Short mmCIF file of C-alpha atoms in Angstrom, two decimals:
data_model
loop_
_atom_site.label_atom_id
_atom_site.label_comp_id
_atom_site.label_asym_id
_atom_site.label_seq_id
_atom_site.Cartn_x
_atom_site.Cartn_y
_atom_site.Cartn_z
CA MET A 1 59.92 1.79 182.12
CA LYS A 2 59.38 5.53 182.74
CA PRO A 3 61.06 7.44 179.95
CA SER A 4 62.15 10.36 182.22
CA LEU A 5 64.16 8.04 184.48
CA LEU A 6 67.00 7.77 181.95
CA ALA A 7 69.67 7.01 184.44
CA LEU A 8 68.88 3.96 186.59
CA LEU A 9 71.74 4.93 188.83
CA PRO A 10 72.60 8.41 190.05
CA CYS A 11 75.23 9.04 187.42
CA ALA A 12 76.19 12.29 185.90
CA LEU A 13 77.67 12.58 182.35
CA PHE A 14 81.48 12.52 181.92
CA ALA A 15 82.11 15.28 184.43
CA GLN A 16 85.67 14.28 185.09
CA VAL A 17 87.59 11.33 183.89
CA PRO A 18 90.46 10.30 186.24
CA ASP A 19 93.97 10.02 184.82
CA SER A 20 93.79 6.27 185.41
CA VAL A 21 90.94 5.78 182.92
CA ILE A 22 90.79 6.04 179.10
CA VAL A 23 87.33 6.90 177.61
CA GLU A 24 86.44 6.65 173.95
CA LYS A 25 83.14 8.01 172.76
CA GLY A 26 80.89 7.52 169.72
CA ILE A 27 82.15 4.17 168.44
CA GLU A 28 79.84 2.65 165.85
CA TYR A 29 79.06 -1.01 166.73
CA SER A 30 76.25 -1.63 164.24
CA ARG A 31 74.29 -0.11 161.42
CA VAL A 32 71.20 -2.23 160.99
CA GLY A 33 68.27 0.06 160.49
CA GLU A 34 70.35 2.98 161.79
CA ARG A 35 73.66 3.66 163.30
CA THR A 36 74.10 2.59 166.94
CA ASP A 37 77.14 3.80 169.05
CA LEU A 38 78.79 2.93 172.21
CA ASP A 39 81.12 4.75 174.65
CA ILE A 40 83.87 2.61 176.22
CA ALA A 41 85.95 3.17 179.34
CA ARG A 42 88.99 1.13 180.37
CA PRO A 43 91.88 1.27 182.82
CA LYS A 44 94.93 3.02 181.43
CA ALA A 45 97.31 0.57 183.15
CA ASP A 46 98.50 -2.53 181.30
CA GLY A 47 97.77 -5.94 182.67
CA PRO A 48 96.12 -9.31 181.75
CA PRO A 49 92.88 -9.22 179.75
CA ARG A 50 90.09 -7.64 181.89
CA ALA A 51 86.50 -8.54 182.38
CA ALA A 52 83.99 -6.43 180.47
CA ILE A 53 80.54 -5.01 181.25
CA VAL A 54 77.93 -3.68 178.93
CA ALA A 55 75.55 -1.06 180.40
CA VAL A 56 72.11 -0.78 178.78
CA HIS A 57 70.09 2.38 179.46
CA GLY A 58 66.37 2.50 180.31
CA GLY A 59 63.64 4.72 178.98
CA GLY A 60 60.59 2.63 178.23
CA PHE A 61 62.11 1.24 175.01
CA ARG A 62 61.27 4.64 173.28
CA ALA A 63 63.67 7.11 175.00
CA GLY A 64 66.98 7.33 176.82
CA LYS A 65 70.52 7.72 175.81
CA ARG A 66 73.76 5.86 176.38
CA GLU A 67 75.16 8.88 178.21
CA GLY A 68 72.90 8.02 181.23
CA TYR A 69 75.61 5.44 182.12
CA SER A 70 78.67 7.62 181.41
CA ALA A 71 79.63 8.02 185.06
CA LEU A 72 78.95 4.36 185.80
CA ILE A 73 81.31 3.02 183.12
CA VAL A 74 84.09 5.30 184.44
CA LYS A 75 83.52 3.88 187.97
CA LEU A 76 83.68 0.37 186.54
CA ALA A 77 86.85 1.20 184.70
CA GLU A 78 88.32 2.45 187.95
CA ARG A 79 87.53 -0.86 189.46
CA GLY A 80 89.46 -2.69 186.72
CA TYR A 81 86.78 -3.42 184.22
CA VAL A 82 86.41 -2.43 180.60
CA ALA A 83 82.91 -1.06 180.40
CA ALA A 84 80.72 0.17 177.51
CA THR A 85 77.44 2.07 177.59
CA ILE A 86 75.33 1.50 174.38
CA ASP A 87 72.70 2.99 172.28
CA TYR A 88 70.02 0.85 170.70
CA ARG A 89 67.12 1.39 168.33
CA LEU A 90 64.03 2.79 169.91
CA SER A 91 60.24 2.39 169.60
CA PRO A 92 57.91 3.17 167.92
CA LYS A 93 60.11 3.29 164.84
CA HIS A 94 61.57 -0.01 165.82
CA GLN A 95 59.80 -2.78 167.57
CA PHE A 96 60.88 -5.88 169.37
CA PRO A 97 63.31 -7.69 168.93
CA ALA A 98 65.33 -4.83 167.34
CA HIS A 99 66.36 -3.49 170.75
CA LEU A 100 67.53 -6.90 171.79
CA GLU A 101 69.31 -7.46 168.49
CA ASP A 102 71.35 -4.31 169.07
CA ALA A 103 72.28 -5.32 172.59
CA LYS A 104 73.51 -8.71 171.35
CA ALA A 105 75.42 -6.92 168.54
CA ALA A 106 77.15 -4.81 171.16
CA VAL A 107 78.24 -7.89 173.21
CA ARG A 108 79.58 -9.44 170.01
CA TRP A 109 81.35 -6.19 169.18
CA MET A 110 83.16 -6.47 172.60
CA ARG A 111 84.30 -9.95 171.82
CA ALA A 112 85.45 -9.08 168.28
CA ASN A 113 87.46 -6.18 169.68
CA ALA A 114 88.79 -8.03 172.68
CA ALA A 115 92.40 -7.79 171.73
CA LYS A 116 92.25 -4.12 170.94
CA TYR A 117 90.64 -3.17 174.30
CA ASN A 118 92.38 -5.93 176.40
CA ILE A 119 89.13 -7.73 177.12
CA ASP A 120 88.80 -11.34 178.34
CA PRO A 121 86.10 -12.56 176.02
CA ASP A 122 85.08 -15.32 178.39
CA ARG A 123 84.17 -12.67 181.16
CA ILE A 124 81.49 -10.31 180.00
CA GLY A 125 78.68 -9.17 182.16
CA VAL A 126 75.71 -6.81 181.59
CA VAL A 127 73.81 -4.20 183.61
CA GLY A 128 70.59 -2.41 182.77
CA GLY A 129 67.66 -0.68 184.41
CA SER A 130 63.96 -0.71 183.60
CA ALA A 131 63.74 -1.30 179.83
CA GLY A 132 67.57 -1.82 180.07
CA GLY A 133 67.07 -4.30 182.77
CA HIS A 134 64.66 -6.23 180.57
CA LEU A 135 67.26 -6.29 177.71
CA ALA A 136 69.97 -7.38 180.25
CA LEU A 137 67.85 -10.26 181.36
CA MET A 138 67.14 -11.26 177.78
CA LEU A 139 70.86 -11.28 177.11
CA GLY A 140 71.42 -13.69 179.99
CA LEU A 141 68.52 -15.95 179.07
CA THR A 142 68.63 -16.26 175.31
CA GLU A 143 72.05 -17.46 174.38
CA GLY A 144 71.92 -19.34 171.09
CA VAL A 145 68.44 -18.22 170.16
CA LYS A 146 69.03 -17.36 166.50
CA GLU A 147 65.95 -15.28 165.94
CA PHE A 148 67.18 -12.74 168.47
CA GLU A 149 70.74 -12.29 167.05
CA GLY A 150 69.64 -10.03 164.17
CA TYR A 151 71.68 -9.31 161.04
CA GLY A 152 74.41 -7.02 162.44
CA PRO A 153 78.12 -7.40 162.27
CA ASN A 154 80.42 -9.98 164.04
CA LEU A 155 77.90 -12.82 163.73
CA ASP A 156 80.98 -15.19 164.12
CA GLN A 157 81.14 -14.00 167.79
CA SER A 158 78.96 -15.15 170.70
CA SER A 159 76.45 -12.86 172.38
CA LYS A 160 76.69 -14.84 175.60
CA VAL A 161 77.08 -12.96 178.87
CA GLN A 162 78.49 -14.53 182.00
CA CYS A 163 76.27 -12.66 184.52
CA VAL A 164 73.42 -10.08 184.70
CA VAL A 165 72.54 -7.25 187.02
CA ASN A 166 68.88 -6.32 186.51
CA TYR A 167 67.64 -3.11 187.98
CA TYR A 168 63.79 -3.27 188.15
CA GLY A 169 63.32 -4.77 184.57
CA PRO A 170 59.91 -6.17 183.60
CA THR A 171 59.83 -9.95 183.33
CA ASP A 172 56.22 -10.74 182.30
CA PHE A 173 54.49 -8.30 180.04
CA THR A 174 51.24 -10.12 180.22
CA LYS A 175 50.94 -9.01 183.77
CA SER A 176 52.18 -5.41 183.32
CA TYR A 177 48.85 -3.86 182.42
CA GLY A 178 47.00 -2.46 185.46
CA LYS A 179 50.10 -2.69 187.66
CA SER A 180 52.14 -0.05 185.88
CA VAL A 181 51.36 3.67 185.43
CA ASP A 182 52.58 3.61 181.82
CA ALA A 183 52.51 0.03 180.56
CA ALA A 184 49.45 0.66 178.44
CA GLU A 185 51.20 3.42 176.74
CA VAL A 186 54.65 1.90 176.39
CA LEU A 187 54.04 -1.74 175.49
CA PRO A 188 51.89 -1.31 172.30
CA LEU A 189 54.71 0.83 170.93
CA PHE A 190 57.34 -1.75 171.68
CA LEU A 191 55.44 -4.87 170.76
CA GLY A 192 53.17 -3.60 167.82
CA GLY A 193 49.85 -3.70 169.74
CA ASP A 194 48.35 -4.28 173.17
CA LEU A 195 47.89 -7.63 174.97
CA GLU A 196 44.61 -8.35 173.35
CA HIS A 197 45.94 -8.02 169.78
CA GLN A 198 49.60 -9.04 170.25
CA GLU A 199 49.56 -11.66 172.90
CA VAL A 200 52.28 -13.81 171.35
CA ALA A 201 54.70 -10.83 171.14
CA HIS A 202 54.05 -10.06 174.82
CA ARG A 203 54.81 -13.61 175.76
CA LYS A 204 57.83 -13.99 173.46
CA SER A 205 59.45 -10.77 174.73
CA SER A 206 58.91 -11.72 178.41
CA PRO A 207 62.13 -12.83 180.18
CA LEU A 208 60.18 -15.19 182.38
CA ASN A 209 59.34 -17.37 179.40
CA TRP A 210 63.05 -17.83 178.45
CA VAL A 211 64.31 -19.10 181.83
CA ASN A 212 66.46 -22.26 181.39
CA PRO A 213 69.12 -24.12 183.37
CA ASN A 214 71.93 -22.58 181.18
CA ALA A 215 71.01 -19.06 181.90
CA ALA A 216 73.59 -16.60 183.36
CA PRO A 217 73.52 -15.83 187.16
CA VAL A 218 71.18 -12.90 187.80
CA LEU A 219 71.03 -10.29 190.43
CA SER A 220 67.78 -8.31 190.49
CA ILE A 221 67.53 -5.02 192.42
CA HIS A 222 63.96 -3.66 192.86
CA GLY A 223 62.12 -1.17 195.06
CA THR A 224 59.14 -2.61 196.82
CA LYS A 225 56.97 0.46 195.97
CA ASP A 226 57.84 0.67 192.22
CA ARG A 227 54.94 2.20 190.31
CA TYR A 228 56.30 1.59 186.87
CA VAL A 229 57.44 -2.04 187.15
CA ALA A 230 55.83 -3.91 190.06
CA TYR A 231 58.30 -5.44 192.53
CA GLU A 232 56.67 -8.87 191.77
CA HIS A 233 58.53 -9.01 188.39
CA SER A 234 61.79 -9.46 190.20
CA VAL A 235 60.27 -11.96 192.56
CA TRP A 236 58.92 -14.05 189.72
CA ILE A 237 62.20 -14.12 187.75
CA THR A 238 64.35 -14.93 190.73
CA GLU A 239 62.07 -17.82 191.84
CA ARG A 240 61.89 -19.23 188.41
CA LEU A 241 65.63 -19.02 187.83
CA ARG A 242 66.23 -20.78 191.17
CA ALA A 243 63.70 -23.47 190.22
CA ALA A 244 65.78 -24.00 187.04
CA GLY A 245 68.97 -24.45 189.13
CA VAL A 246 70.34 -21.02 188.14
CA GLU A 247 72.04 -18.75 190.73
CA ALA A 248 69.77 -15.78 191.28
CA GLU A 249 69.46 -13.23 194.10
CA LEU A 250 66.96 -10.35 194.77
CA LEU A 251 67.75 -7.27 196.64
CA GLY A 252 64.55 -5.61 197.56
CA LEU A 253 64.70 -2.06 198.65
CA ASP A 254 61.87 -1.42 201.11
CA GLY A 255 59.72 1.57 200.12
CA ALA A 256 61.83 2.54 197.04
CA ASP A 257 60.13 3.56 193.78
CA HIS A 258 61.40 3.36 190.23
CA GLY A 259 64.88 4.79 190.30
CA PHE A 260 67.00 4.94 193.50
CA LYS A 261 68.38 7.86 195.49
CA GLY A 262 70.66 8.50 198.37
CA ALA A 263 71.29 5.41 200.56
CA ASP A 264 69.23 3.17 198.28
CA ALA A 265 71.25 4.06 195.25
CA ALA A 266 74.54 3.39 197.20
CA LYS A 267 73.28 0.07 198.52
CA ALA A 268 72.21 -0.97 194.96
CA GLU A 269 75.46 0.05 193.47
CA ASN A 270 77.53 -1.82 196.06
CA ALA A 271 75.47 -4.99 195.46
CA MET A 272 76.04 -4.60 191.74
CA PHE A 273 79.81 -4.20 192.16
CA ALA A 274 79.91 -7.24 194.49
CA TRP A 275 78.00 -9.32 191.95
CA PHE A 276 80.34 -8.48 189.04
CA ASP A 277 83.35 -8.94 191.25
CA LYS A 278 82.13 -12.43 192.24
CA HIS A 279 81.01 -13.66 188.88
CA LEU A 280 83.59 -12.00 186.65
CA ALA A 281 86.65 -12.71 188.65
CA PRO A 282 89.29 -14.68 186.76
CA LYS A 283 88.65 -18.42 187.38
CA LYS A 284 91.61 -20.66 187.78
CA GLN A 285 92.06 -22.77 184.60
CA ARG A 286 94.07 -25.75 184.14
CA LYS A 287 95.81 -26.49 180.77
CA LEU A 288 94.65 -29.98 179.68
CA LEU A 289 95.48 -32.09 176.66
CA VAL A 290 92.72 -34.40 175.47
CA ALA A 291 92.51 -37.20 172.98
CA ASP A 292 89.04 -37.19 171.37
CA HIS A 293 88.29 -40.80 170.28
CA GLY A 294 84.90 -39.72 169.02
CA PRO A 295 83.65 -38.73 165.48
CA LEU A 296 85.52 -35.42 165.65
CA GLY A 297 88.81 -37.34 165.94
CA GLU A 298 91.17 -34.74 167.49
CA VAL A 299 93.80 -34.06 170.03
CA LEU A 300 93.27 -30.73 171.66
CA LEU A 301 94.80 -28.34 174.15
CA VAL A 302 91.93 -26.86 176.29
CA ASP A 303 91.31 -24.90 179.38
CA PHE A 304 89.72 -26.85 182.24
CA PRO A 305 86.94 -26.35 183.22
CA SER A 306 85.99 -23.72 180.68
CA GLY A 307 86.63 -26.01 177.71
CA LYS A 308 88.21 -23.16 175.73
CA VAL A 309 90.21 -24.65 172.80
CA HIS A 310 93.68 -23.30 172.17
CA TRP A 311 94.61 -25.56 169.34
CA LYS A 312 93.60 -28.92 167.83
CA LEU A 313 95.08 -31.50 165.46
CA PRO A 314 93.45 -34.58 163.75
CA ASN A 315 94.33 -37.75 165.54
CA ASN A 316 92.25 -40.24 163.50
CA ARG A 317 90.02 -41.09 166.42
CA SER A 318 92.91 -42.24 168.66
CA HIS A 319 93.47 -42.85 172.34
CA ASP A 320 96.56 -41.32 173.95
CA VAL A 321 98.36 -37.94 174.52
CA GLN A 322 101.09 -36.62 176.69
CA PRO A 323 102.64 -33.15 177.29
CA LEU A 324 106.44 -32.84 176.76
CA PRO A 325 108.90 -30.11 177.71
CA ASN A 326 108.93 -26.82 175.74
CA GLY A 327 105.33 -27.12 174.67
CA HIS A 328 105.84 -30.36 172.63
CA VAL A 329 103.18 -32.98 172.61
CA LEU A 330 103.29 -36.71 171.99
CA TYR A 331 100.05 -38.37 170.79
CA THR A 332 98.87 -41.53 168.99
CA ASN A 333 97.39 -42.07 165.63
CA GLY A 334 96.20 -45.65 165.97
CA PRO A 335 94.73 -46.34 162.49
CA GLY A 336 97.73 -44.40 161.06
CA LYS A 337 100.10 -46.81 162.93
CA ARG A 338 102.08 -43.93 164.41
CA ALA A 339 103.19 -42.18 167.57
CA ILE A 340 103.76 -38.52 166.75
CA GLU A 341 105.53 -35.65 168.51
CA VAL A 342 104.69 -32.11 167.54
CA ASP A 343 106.42 -28.89 168.65
CA ALA A 344 104.85 -25.80 170.32
CA ASN A 345 103.58 -24.72 166.96
CA GLN A 346 101.89 -28.10 166.23
CA LYS A 347 104.45 -28.99 163.60
CA GLU A 348 105.55 -32.65 163.45
CA VAL A 349 109.08 -33.08 164.65
CA TRP A 350 109.28 -36.94 165.33
CA SER A 351 107.20 -40.03 164.81
CA TYR A 352 107.53 -43.84 165.01
CA SER A 353 105.67 -46.22 162.86
CA GLU A 354 108.22 -49.01 161.98
CA GLY A 355 106.38 -52.30 161.88
CA ARG A 356 103.38 -51.02 163.88
CA GLU A 357 99.79 -52.08 163.32
CA HIS A 358 97.77 -50.03 165.76
CA VAL A 359 99.62 -47.62 168.14
CA ILE A 360 97.09 -47.18 170.98
CA ALA A 361 99.44 -45.79 173.70
CA ALA A 362 102.63 -43.78 173.92
CA GLU A 363 104.68 -42.32 176.66
CA ARG A 364 107.91 -40.39 176.62
CA LEU A 365 110.25 -41.58 179.40
CA ALA A 366 112.61 -39.61 181.51
CA ASN A 367 115.49 -41.17 179.61
CA GLY A 368 114.14 -39.63 176.26
CA ASN A 369 113.04 -42.95 174.91
CA THR A 370 109.41 -43.67 174.04
CA LEU A 371 107.17 -46.46 175.29
CA ILE A 372 104.72 -47.59 172.58
CA GLY A 373 101.79 -50.01 172.98
CA ASP A 374 100.43 -51.75 169.74
CA ALA A 375 96.98 -53.19 170.41
CA VAL A 376 96.86 -55.32 167.23
CA LYS A 377 100.28 -56.94 167.60
CA GLY A 378 99.89 -57.24 171.36
CA GLU A 379 103.29 -55.71 171.90
CA VAL A 380 104.82 -52.91 174.13
CA ILE A 381 108.22 -51.58 173.02
CA GLU A 382 110.69 -48.94 174.26
CA VAL A 383 112.42 -47.06 171.35
CA THR A 384 115.18 -44.57 171.37
CA PRO A 385 114.97 -41.20 169.71
CA ASP A 386 116.78 -42.65 166.63
CA LYS A 387 114.14 -45.46 166.58
CA LYS A 388 116.14 -48.37 167.98
CA VAL A 389 114.05 -50.86 170.02
CA VAL A 390 115.70 -51.39 173.48
CA TRP A 391 112.95 -53.32 175.28
CA GLN A 392 110.05 -55.36 174.25
CA TYR A 393 107.16 -57.20 175.88
CA ALA A 394 104.77 -59.20 173.75
CA SER A 395 101.90 -61.52 174.71
CA PRO A 396 98.76 -63.00 172.98
CA ASP A 397 96.94 -61.60 176.00
CA LEU A 398 97.44 -58.07 174.57
CA ASP A 399 96.73 -58.61 170.91
CA LYS A 400 93.56 -58.15 168.82
CA MET A 401 92.73 -54.86 170.48
CA LYS A 402 92.53 -56.22 174.10
CA MET A 403 95.16 -53.70 175.41
CA ARG A 404 94.48 -50.00 175.99
CA ASN A 405 96.99 -48.06 177.90
CA VAL A 406 100.56 -48.43 179.03
CA ARG A 407 102.40 -46.35 181.62
CA SER A 408 105.82 -46.67 183.23
CA THR A 409 106.31 -46.50 187.07
CA PRO A 410 109.07 -44.87 189.06
CA GLN A 411 110.23 -48.48 189.86
CA GLY A 412 111.18 -48.95 186.17
CA THR A 413 108.26 -51.35 185.50
CA VAL A 414 105.42 -50.98 183.05
CA LEU A 415 101.68 -51.02 183.87
CA ILE A 416 99.57 -52.47 181.01
CA ALA A 417 95.77 -52.23 181.01
CA ILE A 418 94.42 -55.37 179.32
CA GLU A 419 90.89 -53.98 178.96
CA ARG A 420 89.23 -56.96 177.30
CA MET A 421 90.58 -59.42 179.87
CA GLY A 422 89.61 -57.25 182.83
CA ARG A 423 93.02 -56.83 184.48
CA ILE A 424 95.97 -54.62 184.99
CA ILE A 425 99.48 -56.33 184.81
CA GLU A 426 102.80 -54.87 185.94
CA VAL A 427 105.79 -56.14 183.92
CA ASP A 428 109.49 -55.65 184.88
CA ARG A 429 112.47 -55.25 182.52
CA SER A 430 112.94 -59.07 182.27
CA GLY A 431 109.35 -59.49 181.03
CA LYS A 432 108.19 -60.91 184.24
CA ILE A 433 104.67 -60.06 185.55
CA VAL A 434 105.36 -58.78 189.02
CA TRP A 435 101.90 -57.59 190.00
CA THR A 436 98.27 -58.10 188.82
CA PHE A 437 95.06 -56.46 189.69
CA ILE A 438 91.73 -58.05 188.70
CA PRO A 439 88.73 -56.00 189.78
CA GLU A 440 85.62 -57.62 191.09
CA GLY A 441 83.52 -58.41 188.00
CA GLU A 442 86.67 -59.01 185.97
CA ALA A 443 86.12 -58.51 182.16
CA LYS A 444 83.00 -56.60 182.44
CA ARG A 445 84.88 -53.82 184.36
CA LEU A 446 87.02 -53.01 181.37
CA PRO A 447 89.94 -51.40 183.16
CA TYR A 448 91.22 -48.64 180.82
CA ARG A 449 94.34 -47.26 182.44
CA ALA A 450 96.59 -47.63 185.49
CA ILE A 451 99.05 -45.04 186.97
CA ARG A 452 101.37 -45.52 189.88
CA LEU A 453 100.84 -42.90 192.50
CA ALA A 454 103.55 -41.18 194.63
CA ASN A 455 102.57 -43.22 197.70
CA GLY A 456 103.20 -46.52 195.80
CA ASN A 457 99.53 -47.30 195.21
CA THR A 458 97.96 -47.64 191.87
CA LEU A 459 95.03 -45.69 190.43
CA VAL A 460 92.93 -47.84 187.98
CA SER A 461 90.02 -46.53 185.93
CA MET A 462 87.21 -48.66 184.56
CA THR A 463 83.52 -49.06 183.70
CA ASP A 464 80.30 -50.89 184.73
CA PRO A 465 79.97 -48.75 186.79
CA GLY A 466 82.38 -45.94 185.94
CA GLU A 467 84.89 -45.91 188.76
CA ALA A 468 88.52 -45.02 189.62
CA VAL A 469 90.00 -47.04 192.44
CA GLU A 470 93.22 -46.57 194.33
CA VAL A 471 94.69 -49.93 194.99
CA ASP A 472 97.47 -50.86 197.43
CA LYS A 473 100.23 -53.47 196.75
CA SER A 474 98.06 -56.26 198.07
CA GLY A 475 95.25 -55.43 195.65
CA LYS A 476 93.08 -53.92 198.36
CA ILE A 477 90.92 -50.95 197.31
CA VAL A 478 91.74 -48.11 199.71
CA ARG A 479 89.83 -45.36 198.00
CA SER A 480 87.11 -45.26 195.30
CA PHE A 481 85.79 -42.41 193.11
CA GLY A 482 82.48 -42.90 191.35
CA GLY A 483 81.28 -46.54 191.36
CA ASN A 484 78.08 -46.94 193.23
CA GLN A 485 78.43 -43.58 195.22
CA MET A 486 75.49 -41.46 194.63
CA LYS A 487 77.36 -38.24 194.92
CA MET A 488 79.14 -38.95 191.58
CA ARG A 489 77.87 -41.55 189.14
CA MET A 490 79.86 -42.00 185.94
CA GLY A 491 79.56 -44.06 182.90
CA TRP A 492 83.16 -45.19 182.10
CA ILE A 493 86.19 -43.63 183.53
CA SER A 494 89.09 -43.77 181.04
CA GLY A 495 91.68 -41.07 181.55
CA THR A 496 92.88 -40.01 184.89
CA GLU A 497 95.37 -37.45 186.15
CA VAL A 498 96.73 -36.45 189.58
CA VAL A 499 96.22 -32.81 190.61
CA PRO A 500 97.94 -31.02 193.47
CA GLY A 501 96.29 -31.49 196.88
CA GLY A 502 95.47 -35.10 196.56
CA GLY A 503 92.76 -34.83 194.03
CA PHE A 504 92.27 -36.16 190.58
CA LEU A 505 90.96 -35.36 187.13
CA LEU A 506 88.66 -38.11 185.93
CA ASP A 507 87.47 -38.49 182.34
CA ASP A 508 84.04 -40.02 181.94
CA TYR A 509 84.23 -41.40 178.40
CA THR A 510 80.56 -42.25 177.82
CA GLY A 511 79.22 -39.60 180.24
CA ARG A 512 81.09 -37.06 178.15
CA ARG A 513 82.37 -35.02 181.02
CA ILE A 514 85.72 -34.43 182.82
CA VAL A 515 85.50 -33.82 186.53
CA GLU A 516 88.05 -32.73 189.13
CA VAL A 517 87.57 -34.32 192.59
CA ASN A 518 89.28 -33.48 195.76
CA ALA A 519 90.84 -35.99 198.08
CA SER A 520 87.44 -36.64 199.62
CA GLY A 521 85.84 -37.47 196.27
CA ASP A 522 83.78 -34.26 196.03
CA VAL A 523 83.40 -32.73 192.61
CA VAL A 524 85.02 -29.29 192.57
CA ALA A 525 85.03 -28.57 188.81
CA GLU A 526 83.45 -30.04 185.71
CA TRP A 527 83.61 -29.72 181.94
CA LYS A 528 80.82 -31.22 179.91
CA THR A 529 82.53 -32.22 176.63
CA GLY A 530 79.45 -32.15 174.46
CA ALA A 531 79.98 -33.89 171.19
CA ARG A 532 83.56 -35.04 172.27
CA THR A 533 84.13 -38.59 173.51
CA ILE A 534 87.41 -38.21 175.37
CA ALA A 535 89.63 -41.31 175.75
CA SER A 536 92.57 -39.86 177.51
CA ILE A 537 93.60 -36.66 179.35
CA ALA A 538 96.88 -35.20 180.32
CA LEU A 539 97.50 -32.22 182.71
CA VAL A 540 100.01 -29.71 181.29
CA PRO A 541 102.41 -28.63 184.05
#
């Protein structure tokens, strides 16, 4: 925390800015207590939105300037990042958590100005050294802690960061006294008193006490002979993060003191770059339509697995959704007795409700007609765009909400999930049942949906336990996902989708998560849906 070590990396001021980089200086990002500014550097070249990095200077919470990181943010911009170095309020005039409130305000500012500076708001990292390392850690550990957000601007934005690089930041202030040459001088100014008189403040401001399983991944870099912040601080935080299931690494530089020079500085910088490159690289996202049957009652277009919402519409807690060409979407409104098509701007362009009681499933066919399942009437119909019924299958086995999903097959038949009777039936154009699958356990398995795979087999989703099974024509299960396999236990698999490479997307209705599994059944991606209870999913091509 030594005030004279203002630059945690060997960075000069803006000596020379390359032609490939744009730098803007002295931008106000907050004015709570006093004005706080940032400098921002970004690549001049156009391109998709870029990851961003916030750099937080050191100086014992009472000194230091953002210019200590001027050269670093230019280096980061040369590597393709948008990088900002920030001021924050200093002690003793301001005490904890003012410094952290400002750092959070800076992250929120980056998100609020993402469009202007070509920032991807879902990819923001932070680096800091000494006192700045402490603030960087707190950013990574205290997402959603309201008392640390402060009262600055852009409170509608998140202060979450996706990864942290901590250069020798203190992690437990209750253990700093006696092991630091200046803790007894610095900490009372920062926390309003020494450990004896302000123990709660010491504990509340210690990153070690905020470790949780949702923390951002952390790389700590620390010299083993640090006289200002003992090396053990980084050992403690790394061990506790790992114990919580958070990715954490520690680069210890043998014999190095507070502040790195020469080969140590270069090694640390390369490790920092590698950490950011790993954790802020664009992650492949699939576009997914989901039908939320829960209390929120919406159909949404989201990114998977991030869960980022692009748009949403009320669906009256209904069950089905399907992507159509040109960005159109077909979905159900069961209580509203309708199947609805909206365009790419989510404006209704077609619907069908004639004589319906509860539209639980809908599918647009290759011929332009629409397959509609009515769970109250126990009826499946095919209607033309001008709403003429050209095919119908009805049975008491389907009525009174026994049926859930219907899907056509390449063979021209229709697969019907009769959930409450514990079976899947396949019906041809004459209305004849040509195939039936009854899982072991029958009715208690509650099969939700069946889809015909390219190899001629059928994928069936069900519950008790949550399982998706691939069934051949004889009814033999040739593959199973979930079920009693310990590597993936699920509550109730409802929606399913095929993904390239032989894998599947599986929607756990009651477990409130959507997982992607590969052909071997290993989970490769997951989105925990939180308050949403998803009935059906549909992959957007």
